[in-house]
C-alpha atoms as one frame of an Amber mdcrd trajectory, in Angstrom:
protein
 136.947  91.916  61.223 133.013  91.620  60.138 131.959  92.687  57.209 129.794
  96.851  58.272 126.976  94.279  56.419 127.073  91.696  58.697 127.090  93.815
  61.597 124.054  95.448  60.519 122.495  92.364  59.947 123.627  91.644  63.412
 122.652  94.627  65.505 118.812  94.392  64.306 116.664  92.397  66.444 116.211
  89.199  65.253 116.208  85.828  67.521 119.439  83.455  66.684 119.086  79.867
  66.690 122.467  78.230  68.754 123.778  75.216  67.611 126.010  73.132  70.491
 127.943  69.566  69.681 126.795  67.032  71.455 129.038  63.902  71.543 127.190
  60.590  69.977 124.604  62.744  69.665 123.421  65.295  67.171 123.639  69.071
  68.296 121.340  70.409  70.849 120.311  73.385  68.954 117.411  76.199  70.216
 116.692  79.910  69.552 118.016  82.239  71.912 117.980  86.261  72.108 120.960
  87.745  71.770 122.690  90.873  71.215 126.141  91.505  68.956 128.694  94.086
  70.661 131.083  96.067  68.745 134.834  94.085  69.876 133.172  91.228  67.358
 131.273  89.386  70.239 127.897  87.809  70.755 126.015  87.369  74.034 123.296
  85.645  75.417 121.527  84.460  78.857 120.808  80.966  79.314 120.087  79.169
  82.675 122.936  76.913  84.025 121.001  73.946  84.459 119.339  74.181  81.364
 120.864  71.963  78.483 122.659  75.191  76.794 123.307  75.848  80.174 124.897
  72.589  81.340 127.068  71.847  76.746 128.235  75.384  77.509 131.697  76.680
  79.289 134.678  78.840  78.321 135.875  77.542  75.144 133.301  75.220  73.706
 132.046  75.717  69.944 129.198  76.450  68.699 127.458  77.988  65.534 124.723
  80.627  65.475 122.315  81.506  62.870 121.118  84.677  62.448 117.411  84.552
  59.567 115.848  87.562  58.104 112.229  85.581  56.520 111.577  88.337  54.874
 112.045  88.853  50.745 114.647  89.755  50.319 115.599  86.402  52.678 118.877
  87.257  54.603 121.211  85.091  56.540 124.069  84.804  58.936 125.928  82.028
  59.812 128.927  82.214  62.692 131.109  79.791  64.165 132.544  80.882  67.249
 133.390  79.809  70.557 132.418  80.889  74.091 134.716  83.422  75.596 133.275
  84.381  79.110 130.643  82.828  81.249 129.013  85.619  84.097 125.719  85.366
  85.887 123.324  87.845  83.846 122.309  90.612  86.148 118.868  91.838  85.949
 119.051  95.546  85.336 122.741  95.119  82.692 121.943  92.168  80.961 118.119
  90.675  81.434 116.269  94.138  81.361 117.726  95.968  78.571 117.701  92.613
  75.955 114.347  91.972  77.260 113.178  95.895  76.166 115.096  95.268  72.592
 113.152  91.936  71.651 109.614  92.860  72.970 109.562  97.010  73.655 109.957
  98.403  77.102 106.444  97.835  78.250 106.499  94.156  77.410 110.591  93.453
  78.536 109.620  96.114  81.730 107.116  92.550  82.566 109.037  90.202  81.107
 111.875  91.397  84.210 109.585  91.842  86.590 107.412  87.702  86.211 111.292
  86.898  85.954 111.949  87.295  89.591 115.532  87.333  90.694 116.576  84.632
  88.000 118.272  85.867  85.110 120.993  83.410  84.362 124.406  82.994  83.298
 126.326  85.504  80.795 127.376  83.786  77.466 130.076  86.034  75.203 131.036
  84.340  72.243 133.910  85.016  69.672 132.968  85.016  66.236 135.680  83.228
  64.493 134.204  82.883  61.009 131.375  84.194  59.170 129.309  83.206  56.866
 126.370  84.640  55.054 123.672  85.115  52.018 122.091  87.946  50.858 123.947
  90.553  53.553 124.871  93.709  51.963 128.234  96.045  52.830
């Protein structure tokens, strides 16, 4: 069960840093827009032909860090596993996450420039949480 303070922090607007292990190389780390869901998961969209898309599949282990650069400094670090990969949907996935990060107008402009592509939706089950400065 994730602490209420962590849930509150993860539900706010932050860009997450996704880190995916690679064989005989440093992990692949990249910023992503994400959303926290009440079933103790996070999800994000990625092009399946991107580096992260090629490295991720159901069962993939990963680390995910979300931070606030404002004082007081806070972060949440997650260890998780990809539990589901589905084709992303413009109206139920891309538009809502774009509006969350860019506002309604900016999100709609982003979607209109994206064309018909959304990439895949990757759902990550949260196995372990470490945090700093995130209270109840």
